[in-house]
mmCIF file of C-alpha atoms in Angstrom:
data_model
loop_
_atom_site.group_PDB
_atom_site.id
_atom_site.type_symbol
_atom_site.label_atom_id
_atom_site.label_comp_id
_atom_site.label_asym_id
_atom_site.label_seq_id
_atom_site.Cartn_x
_atom_site.Cartn_y
_atom_site.Cartn_z
ATOM 1 C CA GLN J 1 173.908 63.278 72.855
ATOM 2 C CA VAL J 2 170.554 65.285 72.806
ATOM 3 C CA ARG J 3 169.417 66.531 69.629
ATOM 4 C CA LEU J 4 166.671 68.914 68.794
ATOM 5 C CA VAL J 5 165.310 68.898 65.245
ATOM 6 C CA GLU J 6 162.851 71.567 63.866
ATOM 7 C CA SER J 7 160.669 71.121 60.794
ATOM 8 C CA GLY J 8 157.636 72.980 59.227
ATOM 9 C CA GLY J 9 158.933 76.083 58.496
ATOM 10 C CA GLY J 10 158.286 77.606 54.845
ATOM 11 C CA LEU J 11 157.016 80.463 52.622
ATOM 12 C CA VAL J 12 153.464 81.607 53.544
ATOM 13 C CA GLN J 13 151.279 84.565 52.433
ATOM 14 C CA PRO J 14 150.163 87.301 55.004
ATOM 15 C CA GLY J 15 147.228 85.919 56.939
ATOM 16 C CA GLY J 16 148.466 82.075 56.477
ATOM 17 C CA SER J 17 149.306 79.527 58.829
ATOM 18 C CA LEU J 18 152.267 77.236 59.596
ATOM 19 C CA ARG J 19 152.812 74.550 62.234
ATOM 20 C CA LEU J 20 156.341 74.157 63.572
ATOM 21 C CA SER J 21 157.401 70.790 65.106
ATOM 22 C CA CYS J 22 160.441 70.192 67.324
ATOM 23 C CA ALA J 23 161.424 66.550 68.142
ATOM 24 C CA ALA J 24 164.114 65.564 71.064
ATOM 25 C CA SER J 25 165.942 62.693 70.699
ATOM 26 C CA GLY J 26 168.866 61.108 72.498
ATOM 27 C CA ILE J 27 169.408 59.947 75.711
ATOM 28 C CA ILE J 28 166.830 61.601 77.976
ATOM 29 C CA LEU J 29 165.708 61.365 81.451
ATOM 30 C CA ALA J 30 163.157 64.277 81.677
ATOM 31 C CA ILE J 31 162.491 67.189 79.769
ATOM 32 C CA ASN J 32 161.519 70.102 81.672
ATOM 33 C CA ALA J 33 160.395 73.432 79.963
ATOM 34 C CA MET J 34 160.247 73.537 76.038
ATOM 35 C CA GLY J 35 159.689 76.563 73.951
ATOM 36 C CA TRP J 36 160.255 78.381 70.887
ATOM 37 C CA TYR J 37 162.215 81.423 70.122
ATOM 38 C CA ARG J 38 162.643 83.490 67.073
ATOM 39 C CA GLN J 39 165.377 85.654 65.195
ATOM 40 C CA ALA J 40 164.933 88.084 62.649
ATOM 41 C CA PRO J 41 167.867 89.281 60.509
ATOM 42 C CA GLY J 42 169.712 91.937 62.313
ATOM 43 C CA LYS J 43 168.022 91.357 65.379
ATOM 44 C CA GLN J 44 168.197 89.619 68.570
ATOM 45 C CA ARG J 45 166.782 86.156 69.279
ATOM 46 C CA GLU J 46 163.485 86.542 71.226
ATOM 47 C CA LEU J 47 160.967 84.509 73.003
ATOM 48 C CA VAL J 48 158.028 83.378 71.278
ATOM 49 C CA ALA J 49 156.350 81.120 73.781
ATOM 50 C CA THR J 50 157.180 78.383 76.537
ATOM 51 C CA ILE J 51 155.334 75.343 77.751
ATOM 52 C CA THR J 52 156.114 73.566 80.964
ATOM 53 C CA ASP J 53 156.310 69.839 81.698
ATOM 54 C CA ALA J 54 152.813 70.171 83.262
ATOM 55 C CA GLY J 55 151.313 72.269 80.362
ATOM 56 C CA SER J 56 151.586 75.735 81.547
ATOM 57 C CA VAL J 57 152.248 78.265 78.662
ATOM 58 C CA ASN J 58 153.545 81.675 78.227
ATOM 59 C CA TYR J 59 153.499 83.785 75.264
ATOM 60 C CA ALA J 60 155.230 86.995 74.032
ATOM 61 C CA GLU J 61 152.695 89.674 73.440
ATOM 62 C CA SER J 62 153.363 89.526 69.818
ATOM 63 C CA ALA J 63 152.381 85.995 69.736
ATOM 64 C CA LYS J 64 149.354 85.929 72.255
ATOM 65 C CA GLY J 65 146.055 85.272 70.235
ATOM 66 C CA ARG J 66 147.791 84.242 67.098
ATOM 67 C CA PHE J 67 150.081 81.401 68.096
ATOM 68 C CA THR J 68 149.695 78.196 70.316
ATOM 69 C CA ILE J 69 152.057 76.156 72.033
ATOM 70 C CA SER J 70 151.644 72.598 72.532
ATOM 71 C CA ARG J 71 153.630 69.509 73.567
ATOM 72 C CA ASP J 72 153.363 65.656 73.394
ATOM 73 C CA ASN J 73 155.415 64.423 76.449
ATOM 74 C CA ALA J 74 155.127 60.664 74.988
ATOM 75 C CA LYS J 75 157.019 61.433 71.829
ATOM 76 C CA ALA J 76 159.348 64.383 73.131
ATOM 77 C CA GLU J 77 157.954 66.670 70.795
ATOM 78 C CA VAL J 78 156.776 70.196 71.044
ATOM 79 C CA TYR J 79 154.756 72.205 68.594
ATOM 80 C CA LEU J 80 154.073 75.917 67.443
ATOM 81 C CA GLN J 81 150.970 76.619 65.555
ATOM 82 C CA LEU J 82 151.013 79.809 63.702
ATOM 83 C CA ASN J 83 148.237 81.598 62.391
ATOM 84 C CA SER J 84 147.441 85.122 61.235
ATOM 85 C CA LEU J 85 151.184 85.611 60.005
ATOM 86 C CA SER J 86 152.475 88.766 59.100
ATOM 87 C CA PRO J 87 155.556 89.640 57.460
ATOM 88 C CA GLU J 88 156.841 90.830 60.636
ATOM 89 C CA ASP J 89 156.949 87.274 61.768
ATOM 90 C CA THR J 90 159.529 86.558 59.268
ATOM 91 C CA ALA J 91 162.486 84.819 61.097
ATOM 92 C CA ALA J 92 164.399 81.433 61.906
ATOM 93 C CA TYR J 93 162.365 80.019 64.598
ATOM 94 C CA TYR J 94 164.416 77.881 67.082
ATOM 95 C CA CYS J 95 163.416 75.207 69.433
ATOM 96 C CA ASN J 96 164.557 75.130 72.943
ATOM 97 C CA ALA J 97 164.560 72.383 75.744
ATOM 98 C CA ASN J 98 165.745 72.156 79.184
ATOM 99 C CA ILE J 99 166.788 68.306 79.501
ATOM 100 C CA LYS J 100 168.164 66.047 82.165
ATOM 101 C CA TYR J 101 169.954 63.162 80.535
ATOM 102 C CA ARG J 102 171.946 61.700 83.407
ATOM 103 C CA LEU J 103 170.709 61.564 87.036
ATOM 104 C CA SER J 104 174.279 62.821 88.371
ATOM 105 C CA SER J 105 174.029 66.124 86.303
ATOM 106 C CA PRO J 106 171.755 69.026 86.267
ATOM 107 C CA SER J 107 169.527 69.833 83.386
ATOM 108 C CA SER J 108 170.684 71.735 80.628
ATOM 109 C CA ASP J 109 169.449 73.907 77.810
ATOM 110 C CA TYR J 110 169.610 72.495 74.417
ATOM 111 C CA TRP J 111 168.850 74.322 70.766
ATOM 112 C CA GLY J 112 167.827 73.165 67.537
ATOM 113 C CA GLN J 113 169.177 74.518 64.332
ATOM 114 C CA GLY J 114 166.323 76.542 63.326
ATOM 115 C CA THR J 115 163.596 76.489 60.564
ATOM 116 C CA GLN J 116 163.056 79.329 58.648
ATOM 117 C CA VAL J 117 159.761 81.122 58.512
ATOM 118 C CA THR J 118 159.265 83.591 55.492
ATOM 119 C CA VAL J 119 155.822 85.391 55.110
ATOM 120 C CA SER J 120 155.567 87.012 52.046
ATOM 121 C CA SER J 121 153.055 87.839 49.169
#
């Protein structure tokens, strides 16, 4: 069974920084795109950033210039560096990965359990 486990969330003051990590574990043949999404109370889950297995990145407009996504393919991990945080960034952040675990099956999307980021003074 494939699992994604996030870490690194917490409480930070406006203007501060956090680094989120997500580790994939289990029987994994290949990890395609990985990404981060977030969901604030009362709002829909939204894309923050994605990164392909080749390293191509894509950011939501709200993340451009402040957040940086990266991955370590050898460790099956993806990271999100959050800088210049504002209260509007407060949300649960979820890791997503498109993973192939069996040759005879197509790849599937997996989600982590989420890590809370709270930006407040």
